[in-house]
């Protein structure tokens, strides 16, 4: 294979994986704090349409990114108020948030259907982008790709190398104990939930600003649910999550190429392959049952009330 | 999904109020209901059906009153929505997706006085008509443009699901392509979805990376057109004019045009001449059209495409007239013969020039 073709395929894989990584890394933090927010898809959609609206309105995709972060955060705040303050069921509220996000984004996006936009351009880094092959392979992406990678590293560092990260994990493991020691369970969870909303917003922004720079209703097409699954199969570890998101992206793109080459494998099977491969690989690398139990936040999805 | 539910609920409330108010009105307008599978803002399939609904309103004014329910899931939910529309006084109901076939027939049995129009289905009843368009005729014209404009002789084709409708389109396109350019081949990638902009875009990228310089699509989002524009190759739009997404890339687009048929059927109900029938109209009936050709296409190629379009309308050219060879090179339709409609409706094999196998 020519190196230019290889670079092009690799670049496609990176763009397919980035929205999943954004959405999943935020949800990982949310779940580590003991909250299960199934509204990722809805938050992504609202983030996507906000980014598109602001970017086409102001001409600045960067303002679009900021808008998406804000919109995702507000959606998550709504979820927080319902589940953390009003103690609603997290699963039901999360599902409702997705339904709400689908409708709200369609409403906001009404005037933007059929409007093309110029996407985020790749950034050329002096020296690095000029390196033959490697420059094309690693240093030609838009800014959000690097953001997603930096964010993953930062989350990993925060959760496992800092004291606030330790507290957040403690809240997710045993909110009663954390509360007894004097940590504010509810404020900490609020922060985690809003962070998750912001990254979901970023995931949506990546779709409308870089992946396919256009707005159509329901354009996330289930990516929020894939992100949720990736968090579980990565056993709540950022490194594995990164691996899982890229594996999913690679198999998704790989199966399209296999079809294009005319290999006689049923396309329905190939379409299933990304899910299958990702689940199998992640289950294999984390097949130690004890470790999964150690990694899964013990209070995931449980309602907390200080008086209980 | 959520919005559809809300609308149905609201529809119920409105219907209940309407029934109370009904006796007060003297001459009621004909109420016409539409059931859509996607959002009206999909810029493709459902959008074009909604244009047809608007055409009825425009043509018949206050003699009619239309309502629609969008994003209705195929299956049990559809039956509930259709029954709701029938119960709330709609006398003509269009159900615009293949999967609405059985729900439509079920409801039609319970409401013998309501007329139903089901798109792309094959089951009819006394009060259920079916209609579809011969989109393959448009794809034949697109095949001529692709065959003349390709330099790599590789065409990328993005398919939704391997059903006869899509396979017929691939074959019709390929027959025209190979007629003008025997060296050209078609690579097909199935995305197993009617609408997933990300996946459709990825499929376009994969095909371009494999050498395709013209992209055909039988999926509904403008993402492949956008990728074609970005990568500097050509593409053919689907359902609606997508030139905004690919001003340099769009060779033409195959447009769904339901306006004429919808107005005609609504009029038939008003006149009392409506009959259950099966309509499969093509370019001649105006049920599909082609978007303006790309300016970069040389005049002689435009003339060639136009000649084919006019010949199809005149009935002197049929896309599926022999000789036609299958993938193994065997002649399956001899010269002078044409594949009959019955076989076209169930088409499940590729013609020569298409690479790969049909997924079973």
XYZ file of C-alpha atoms in Angstrom:
668
model
C 0.000 0.000 0.000
C 1.227 3.458 -0.822
C 2.087 5.582 2.153
C -0.346 8.338 1.121
C -3.220 5.836 1.072
C -2.177 4.506 4.429
C -2.055 8.028 5.851
C -5.503 8.780 4.455
C -6.974 5.643 6.006
C -5.310 6.350 9.329
C -6.676 9.905 9.291
C -10.189 8.577 8.667
C -9.830 6.248 11.643
C -8.734 9.125 13.858
C -11.730 11.273 12.895
C -14.119 8.352 13.414
C -12.699 7.653 16.890
C -12.460 11.184 18.240
C -16.182 11.833 18.970
C -16.414 8.506 20.787
C -13.381 9.347 22.878
C -14.745 12.760 23.836
C -18.119 11.412 24.931
C -16.705 8.383 26.703
C -13.954 10.099 28.677
C -16.459 12.485 30.288
C -18.902 9.697 31.058
C -16.030 7.783 32.659
C -15.508 10.622 35.143
C -19.275 10.822 35.775
C -19.482 7.113 36.490
C -16.350 7.172 38.647
C -18.206 9.641 40.859
C -21.039 7.121 41.170
C -23.529 8.620 38.733
C -24.869 6.885 35.637
C -25.959 9.376 32.994
C -27.550 7.638 30.013
C -28.257 10.991 28.366
C -24.955 11.119 26.429
C -26.683 10.870 23.051
C -29.008 13.759 23.886
C -26.218 15.958 25.222
C -24.138 15.212 22.132
C -26.975 16.284 19.841
C -27.551 19.540 21.677
C -23.809 20.176 21.658
C -23.679 19.376 17.949
C -26.442 21.774 16.951
C -25.153 24.532 19.252
C -21.676 24.274 17.791
C -23.092 24.388 14.278
C -25.411 27.322 14.965
C -22.755 29.447 16.641
C -20.045 28.510 14.177
C -22.138 29.427 11.120
C -23.563 32.490 12.891
C -20.252 33.987 13.952
C -17.980 32.384 11.372
C -15.732 31.089 14.118
C -15.635 27.341 14.738
C -13.771 28.022 17.972
C -16.754 29.927 19.356
C -18.792 26.944 18.198
C -16.662 24.669 20.350
C -17.190 26.960 23.336
C -20.951 26.984 22.716
C -21.039 23.194 22.565
C -19.185 22.924 25.878
C -21.701 25.323 27.421
C -24.755 23.634 25.938
C -23.608 20.162 26.990
C -22.898 21.517 30.468
C -26.381 23.022 30.785
C -28.009 19.754 29.692
C -25.940 17.909 32.292
C -26.842 20.477 34.937
C -30.496 19.705 34.254
C -29.739 16.027 34.775
C -27.883 16.905 37.980
C -30.780 18.915 39.391
C -33.206 16.081 38.695
C -31.095 13.224 39.989
C -28.819 14.767 42.615
C -31.074 17.404 44.156
C -34.525 16.008 43.426
C -33.289 12.407 43.737
C -34.966 11.135 40.575
C -34.043 7.735 39.201
C -30.814 8.108 37.205
C -31.585 5.571 34.495
C -35.028 6.990 33.744
C -33.761 10.573 33.867
C -30.850 9.759 31.571
C -33.149 8.176 29.008
C -35.475 11.160 29.256
C -32.511 13.462 28.722
C -31.687 11.656 25.481
C -35.282 11.961 24.233
C -35.321 15.594 25.251
C -31.999 16.245 23.523
C -33.228 14.660 20.279
C -36.272 16.947 20.225
C -34.549 20.082 21.442
C -31.688 19.777 18.962
C -34.186 19.255 16.119
C -36.040 22.377 17.191
C -32.902 24.517 17.430
C -31.576 23.079 14.199
C -34.687 23.686 12.083
C -33.205 26.691 10.321
C -29.831 25.047 9.787
C -30.853 21.933 7.885
C -29.351 22.047 4.436
C -26.792 24.700 5.303
C -23.259 23.686 4.456
C -20.414 24.899 6.640
C -16.690 24.996 6.391
C -15.232 22.548 8.845
C -12.328 22.922 11.206
C -9.126 22.883 9.220
C -6.190 20.713 10.154
C -3.365 22.596 11.759
C 0.087 22.534 10.292
C 2.738 22.388 12.950
C 6.063 23.925 11.856
C 8.802 21.301 11.450
C 6.702 18.383 12.734
C 4.113 18.425 9.917
C 6.930 18.452 7.340
C 8.476 15.171 8.451
C 7.886 12.664 5.642
C 5.172 10.060 6.389
C 5.243 10.620 10.152
C 4.290 14.283 9.717
C 1.266 13.338 7.649
C 0.405 10.510 9.981
C 0.517 12.377 13.265
C 0.689 16.123 12.777
C -2.040 17.233 10.387
C -5.234 16.985 12.413
C -7.650 19.646 13.571
C -7.247 21.002 17.059
C -10.029 18.896 18.553
C -8.186 15.642 17.894
C -5.272 16.819 20.014
C -7.734 18.144 22.605
C -9.343 14.727 22.951
C -5.990 13.046 23.508
C -4.830 15.678 25.973
C -8.136 15.428 27.802
C -7.782 11.670 28.144
C -4.294 12.040 29.586
C -5.480 14.780 31.917
C -8.406 12.698 33.184
C -6.125 9.752 33.819
C -3.701 11.939 35.721
C -6.465 13.674 37.669
C -8.263 10.490 38.735
C -5.262 8.445 39.742
C -2.533 10.947 40.612
C -4.263 13.796 42.419
C -6.016 14.196 45.731
C -9.275 15.636 44.274
C -9.305 12.654 41.919
C -8.986 10.312 44.862
C -11.885 12.074 46.602
C -14.017 11.790 43.462
C -13.331 8.086 43.294
C -14.097 7.737 47.012
C -17.467 9.379 46.442
C -18.174 6.845 43.716
C -17.061 3.902 45.828
C -18.950 4.710 49.001
C -20.879 7.928 49.183
C -21.871 7.267 52.795
C -18.280 6.937 53.943
C -17.184 9.954 51.912
C -20.026 11.935 53.422
C -19.130 10.758 56.936
C -15.555 11.945 56.513
C -16.929 15.317 55.497
C -16.705 15.424 51.688
C -19.542 17.088 49.867
C -20.901 14.166 47.863
C -23.526 16.190 46.016
C -21.284 19.126 44.932
C -18.586 16.718 43.765
C -21.100 14.729 41.749
C -22.500 17.917 40.265
C -19.038 18.854 39.032
C -18.455 15.403 37.570
C -21.854 15.365 35.839
C -21.321 18.819 34.329
C -17.847 17.831 33.144
C -19.421 14.814 31.443
C -21.952 17.073 29.754
C -19.225 19.380 28.507
C -17.258 16.583 26.883
C -20.461 15.167 25.351
C -20.999 18.637 23.938
C -17.463 18.503 22.528
C -18.211 15.126 20.970
C -21.239 16.658 19.286
C -19.221 19.674 18.175
C -16.702 17.354 16.568
C -19.475 15.843 14.450
C -20.827 19.148 13.138
C -17.516 21.014 12.882
C -15.024 18.415 11.720
C -16.433 14.958 10.988
C -19.315 15.949 8.693
C -19.666 19.754 8.749
C -23.451 19.866 8.402
C -26.506 19.608 10.623
C -29.260 17.044 10.250
C -31.599 15.716 12.901
C -30.381 12.727 14.859
C -27.000 12.869 13.203
C -25.208 11.238 16.152
C -26.811 7.982 14.965
C -26.191 6.099 18.213
C -22.617 7.201 18.910
C -23.586 8.268 22.439
C -24.661 4.740 23.230
C -21.419 3.324 21.867
C -19.512 5.725 24.137
C -21.499 4.469 27.133
C -20.663 0.876 26.262
C -16.989 1.722 25.798
C -16.808 3.053 29.368
C -18.021 -0.245 30.795
C -15.864 -2.413 28.583
C -12.796 -0.328 29.359
C -13.418 -1.178 33.030
C -13.375 2.555 33.810
C -9.723 2.993 32.810
C -8.826 5.963 30.576
C -5.976 4.139 28.821
C -8.171 1.239 27.826
C -10.913 3.652 26.863
C -8.553 5.364 24.420
C -7.595 1.978 23.041
C -11.238 0.890 22.810
C -12.357 4.058 21.008
C -9.566 3.757 18.431
C -10.124 0.044 18.010
C -13.795 0.716 17.325
C -12.880 3.425 14.835
C -10.292 1.213 13.132
C -12.636 -1.736 12.683
C -15.445 0.570 11.471
C -13.233 2.023 8.755
C -11.494 -1.280 8.083
C -14.753 -3.043 7.281
C -15.668 -0.353 4.729
C -12.333 -0.938 2.997
C -12.809 -4.697 3.049
C -16.168 -4.206 1.326
C -14.640 -1.869 -1.229
C -12.043 -4.491 -2.058
C -14.849 -6.919 -2.797
C -14.006 -9.499 -0.143
C -16.902 -11.958 0.099
C -17.983 -11.436 3.700
C -21.617 -10.469 4.358
C -21.767 -6.709 4.916
C -24.233 -7.170 7.768
C -21.558 -9.159 9.567
C -18.954 -6.524 8.777
C -21.245 -3.809 10.132
C -21.495 -5.740 13.364
C -17.760 -6.302 13.525
C -16.723 -3.031 15.246
C -19.039 -3.774 18.148
C -18.067 -7.401 18.314
C -14.312 -6.835 18.045
C -14.298 -4.027 20.598
C -16.347 -5.954 23.131
C -14.293 -9.129 22.723
C -10.939 -7.386 22.963
C -11.901 -5.286 25.955
C -13.428 -8.270 27.731
C -10.255 -10.260 27.066
C -7.898 -7.630 28.413
C -10.014 -7.260 31.524
C -11.172 -10.823 32.027
C -10.047 -10.848 35.631
C -13.441 -10.657 37.374
C -11.975 -9.368 40.611
C -10.298 -6.457 38.895
C -13.537 -5.448 37.185
C -15.285 -5.444 40.510
C -12.449 -3.401 41.967
C -12.684 -0.890 39.144
C -16.452 -0.547 38.919
C -17.592 2.280 41.166
C -19.535 0.528 43.936
C -22.134 3.284 44.219
C -22.767 3.562 40.463
C -26.353 4.625 39.833
C -27.336 4.692 43.514
C -29.270 7.653 44.855
C -27.575 9.495 47.689
C -29.264 11.511 50.390
C -27.240 12.901 53.298
C -29.859 12.001 55.901
C -30.072 8.346 54.940
C -38.953 9.715 18.607
C -39.904 11.810 21.596
C -41.168 14.566 19.405
C -43.234 12.158 17.347
C -44.910 10.908 20.523
C -45.635 14.395 21.703
C -47.092 15.289 18.349
C -49.313 12.234 18.374
C -50.554 13.139 21.840
C -51.203 16.680 20.743
C -52.847 15.305 17.617
C -55.198 13.309 19.808
C -56.178 16.365 21.799
C -56.689 18.413 18.659
C -58.692 15.591 17.082
C -60.948 15.363 20.141
C -61.596 19.095 20.029
C -62.197 18.957 16.308
C -64.824 16.260 16.721
C -66.712 18.394 19.221
C -66.591 21.361 16.892
C -67.420 19.399 13.744
C -71.222 19.698 13.554
C -70.961 23.488 13.534
C -69.090 23.545 10.223
C -70.965 23.597 6.930
C -68.638 22.354 4.197
C -65.626 20.643 5.644
C -62.334 20.554 3.779
C -60.919 17.156 2.824
C -58.575 16.131 5.604
C -55.380 14.487 4.406
C -52.884 12.814 6.724
C -49.220 11.942 6.117
C -47.073 9.468 8.011
C -43.316 9.984 7.620
C -40.557 7.599 8.614
C -37.945 10.318 9.131
C -37.818 13.953 10.191
C -39.095 16.497 7.644
C -35.664 18.080 7.949
C -33.694 15.093 6.648
C -33.059 16.890 3.326
C -33.829 13.638 1.580
C -36.636 11.121 1.451
C -39.047 12.592 3.989
C -38.270 16.177 3.015
C -39.359 15.437 -0.554
C -42.609 13.806 0.599
C -43.337 16.892 2.663
C -42.787 19.015 -0.435
C -45.544 16.924 -1.998
C -47.827 17.659 0.947
C -47.164 21.378 0.541
C -47.917 21.076 -3.177
C -51.390 19.719 -2.324
C -52.031 22.673 -0.014
C -50.867 25.080 -2.664
C -52.891 23.539 -5.463
C -56.137 22.910 -3.616
C -56.079 25.677 -1.016
C -58.915 25.601 1.514
C -60.542 22.573 -0.096
C -58.030 20.479 1.831
C -56.434 20.400 5.249
C -53.245 18.428 5.716
C -51.475 17.133 8.802
C -48.394 15.003 9.208
C -46.690 12.893 11.831
C -42.924 12.628 11.375
C -40.261 10.191 12.602
C -42.714 7.327 12.976
C -41.002 4.008 13.634
C -41.857 1.171 11.268
C -43.845 -1.441 13.186
C -46.437 -1.383 15.926
C -46.104 2.333 16.558
C -46.974 3.038 12.935
C -50.306 1.230 13.221
C -51.278 3.365 16.202
C -50.385 6.591 14.368
C -52.225 5.575 11.178
C -55.322 4.545 13.127
C -55.198 7.818 15.020
C -55.141 9.777 11.764
C -58.025 7.740 10.351
C -60.064 8.108 13.531
C -59.600 11.855 13.595
C -61.339 12.376 10.279
C -58.616 12.160 7.640
C -60.184 10.760 4.480
C -56.936 10.277 2.570
C -53.795 9.025 4.259
C -50.322 8.713 2.720
C -47.950 6.307 4.447
C -44.542 6.969 3.016
C -42.264 4.106 3.931
C -42.030 0.463 2.899
C -42.292 -0.738 6.505
C -45.719 0.883 6.904
C -47.215 -1.682 4.510
C -48.846 -4.121 6.931
C -49.966 -1.484 9.469
C -51.592 0.463 6.605
C -53.522 -2.593 5.398
C -54.615 -3.459 8.921
C -55.989 0.010 9.584
C -57.516 0.196 6.091
C -59.658 -2.843 6.892
C -61.141 -1.077 9.913
C -61.795 2.170 8.026
C -63.330 1.230 4.655
C -64.332 4.836 3.950
C -60.807 6.172 4.276
C -58.495 6.033 1.256
C -54.903 4.997 1.801
C -51.820 5.534 -0.343
C -48.776 3.456 0.537
C -45.386 4.286 -0.947
C -43.092 1.554 -2.280
C -45.231 -1.375 -1.126
C -46.773 -4.225 -3.119
C -49.915 -5.139 -1.134
C -53.134 -3.406 -2.142
C -56.774 -3.451 -1.008
C -60.000 -1.860 -2.165
C -59.112 1.347 -0.338
C -55.316 1.015 -0.470
C -53.269 2.127 -3.474
C -49.537 1.767 -3.864
C -47.136 4.080 -5.610
C -43.410 4.266 -6.254
C -41.035 5.943 -8.645
C -38.676 4.383 -11.149
C -35.586 5.955 -9.675
C -33.429 3.579 -11.681
C -34.201 5.662 -14.772
C -32.429 8.612 -13.160
C -29.556 6.404 -12.138
C -29.173 5.299 -15.753
C -28.652 8.908 -16.847
C -26.209 9.384 -13.963
C -24.316 6.327 -15.197
C -23.653 8.035 -18.528
C -22.260 11.124 -16.792
C -20.101 9.011 -14.461
C -18.729 6.895 -17.297
C -17.680 9.975 -19.253
C -16.303 11.946 -16.305
C -14.280 9.266 -14.474
C -10.539 9.215 -15.042
C -9.675 6.336 -12.723
C -12.485 4.160 -14.139
C -13.459 3.275 -10.574
C -16.872 4.350 -9.300
C -17.725 4.151 -5.608
C -21.317 3.256 -4.747
C -22.656 3.661 -1.193
C -25.593 1.351 -0.583
C -28.020 1.342 2.319
C -29.498 -2.151 2.425
C -29.161 -4.924 -0.196
C -32.834 -4.859 -1.225
C -34.131 -5.037 -4.844
C -34.762 -1.254 -4.998
C -31.094 -0.500 -4.297
C -29.686 -3.353 -6.380
C -31.860 -2.256 -9.321
C -30.329 1.203 -9.000
C -26.776 -0.174 -8.952
C -27.459 -2.316 -12.037
C -29.170 0.420 -14.014
C -26.305 2.797 -13.238
C -23.681 0.200 -14.144
C -25.348 -0.711 -17.457
C -25.186 2.917 -18.602
C -21.685 3.361 -17.179
C -20.291 0.379 -19.094
C -22.114 1.290 -22.243
C -20.163 4.542 -22.537
C -17.014 3.296 -20.774
C -16.498 -0.494 -20.853
C -13.371 -0.230 -18.682
C -15.175 1.321 -15.694
C -16.075 -0.781 -12.640
C -18.326 -0.173 -9.655
C -17.236 -0.819 -6.084
C -20.147 -1.146 -3.652
C -19.957 -0.456 0.085
C -23.013 -1.152 2.240
C -23.482 0.966 5.351
C -26.608 -0.868 6.569
C -28.400 2.354 7.364
C -30.567 4.807 5.429
C -29.273 7.722 7.378
C -25.979 8.016 9.288
C -23.997 11.024 8.041
C -20.790 9.915 9.771
C -20.840 6.405 8.381
C -21.867 7.553 4.889
C -18.995 10.040 4.914
C -16.559 7.355 6.062
C -17.750 5.057 3.289
C -17.142 7.828 0.752
C -13.632 8.363 2.121
C -12.872 4.628 1.971
C -14.061 4.420 -1.640
C -12.049 7.480 -2.664
C -8.975 6.023 -0.943
C -9.501 2.925 -3.069
C -9.353 4.957 -6.242
C -12.953 5.975 -6.889
C -13.345 9.398 -8.491
C -17.145 9.420 -8.782
C -19.332 8.652 -5.761
C -22.909 7.384 -6.076
C -25.104 7.056 -3.021
C -28.338 5.340 -2.148
C -28.468 6.732 1.377
C -30.103 9.944 2.467
C -27.570 12.366 3.975
C -25.469 14.904 2.075
C -22.288 13.767 3.860
C -20.879 11.791 0.878
C -21.409 14.856 -1.339
C -19.506 16.973 1.157
C -16.607 14.497 1.266
C -16.517 14.409 -2.547
C -16.261 18.193 -2.601
C -13.473 18.137 -0.003
C -11.502 15.450 -1.838
C -12.027 16.971 -5.276
C -14.007 14.140 -6.881
C -17.497 13.991 -8.401
C -20.692 12.697 -6.810
C -24.366 12.276 -7.656
C -26.931 13.619 -5.192
C -29.769 11.592 -3.747
C -33.446 12.546 -3.328
C -32.923 16.306 -3.223
C -30.530 18.774 -4.864
C -27.343 18.585 -2.786
C -25.299 21.080 -4.782
C -25.025 23.355 -1.747
C -22.897 20.652 -0.144
C -20.818 20.039 -3.235
C -21.013 22.940 -5.698
C -18.093 21.576 -7.722
C -18.691 17.913 -6.945
C -22.342 17.362 -7.831
C -22.644 16.020 -11.389
C -26.420 15.956 -10.994
C -28.880 14.688 -8.404
C -31.762 12.273 -8.748
C -34.737 14.155 -7.351
C -37.848 12.555 -5.893
C -40.860 14.507 -7.120
C -44.115 13.492 -5.462
C -45.933 16.814 -6.021
C -47.833 15.898 -9.177
C -48.920 12.482 -7.973
C -50.061 13.774 -4.582
C -52.113 16.611 -6.056
C -53.666 14.250 -8.583
C -54.680 11.729 -5.904
C -56.125 14.406 -3.640
C -58.145 15.748 -6.564
C -59.380 12.241 -7.334
C -60.759 11.924 -3.818
C -62.433 15.331 -4.091
C -64.021 14.351 -7.453
C -64.982 10.930 -6.213
C -62.931 9.240 -8.934
C -60.333 7.686 -6.626
C -59.669 3.996 -7.321
C -57.245 1.553 -5.788
C -54.361 1.192 -8.200
C -50.651 0.602 -8.453
C -48.541 3.428 -9.833
C -44.899 2.969 -10.758
C -44.040 6.141 -12.586
C -40.731 7.274 -13.955
C -39.241 10.259 -15.722
C -42.192 10.308 -18.137
C -44.712 10.610 -15.299
C -42.590 13.301 -13.652
C -42.145 11.304 -10.465
C -38.440 11.900 -10.547
C -36.237 14.503 -12.165
C -32.589 15.376 -12.521
C -30.954 18.383 -10.909
C -29.104 20.819 -13.229
C -25.927 19.301 -14.641
C -22.523 20.353 -13.337
C -20.963 23.166 -15.415
C -17.738 21.181 -15.728
C -19.420 18.495 -17.836
C -18.539 18.958 -21.543
C -21.455 19.883 -23.795
C -21.323 16.632 -25.798
C -21.641 14.587 -22.584
C -24.589 16.694 -21.457
C -26.154 16.129 -24.872
C -25.604 12.380 -24.553
C -27.217 12.298 -21.094
C -30.121 14.454 -22.236
C -30.658 12.219 -25.258
C -30.906 9.205 -22.956
C -33.291 11.039 -20.614
C -35.524 12.049 -23.508
C -35.409 8.559 -25.005
C -36.503 7.070 -21.675
C -39.368 9.555 -21.510
C -40.321 8.776 -25.107
C -40.228 5.074 -24.354
C -37.598 4.311 -27.003
C -34.963 3.440 -24.396
C -35.357 1.122 -21.420
C -32.413 0.919 -19.004
C -32.856 -2.827 -18.736
C -32.944 -3.725 -22.400
C -30.624 -6.455 -23.609
C -28.003 -7.500 -24.128
C -27.324 -7.699 -20.378
C -24.625 -9.879 -18.888
C -24.361 -10.941 -15.250
C -21.173 -10.826 -13.177
C -19.856 -14.081 -14.613
C -20.119 -12.603 -18.112
C -23.044 -14.828 -19.079
C -25.661 -13.156 -21.236
C -28.873 -13.298 -19.233
C -30.980 -10.962 -21.357
C -30.520 -11.221 -25.131
C -30.582 -8.180 -27.415
C -34.076 -7.018 -28.182
C -35.494 -8.269 -24.860
C -36.238 -6.168 -21.793
C -36.420 -7.291 -18.184
C -40.123 -7.165 -17.219
C -41.329 -5.154 -14.208
C -42.071 -8.264 -12.160
C -38.434 -9.335 -12.306
C -37.153 -5.813 -11.719
C -39.169 -5.662 -8.497
C -37.398 -8.706 -7.128
C -33.932 -8.093 -8.594
C -31.245 -9.819 -6.553
C -28.230 -10.189 -8.843
C -25.535 -7.843 -10.135
C -24.815 -7.068 -13.755
C -21.308 -7.304 -15.214
C -19.054 -4.501 -13.993
C -20.155 -4.480 -10.360
C -17.496 -5.824 -8.024
C -18.154 -7.999 -5.000
C -21.132 -10.085 -4.031
C -24.580 -9.158 -2.786
C -24.729 -9.815 0.955
C -27.323 -12.497 1.647
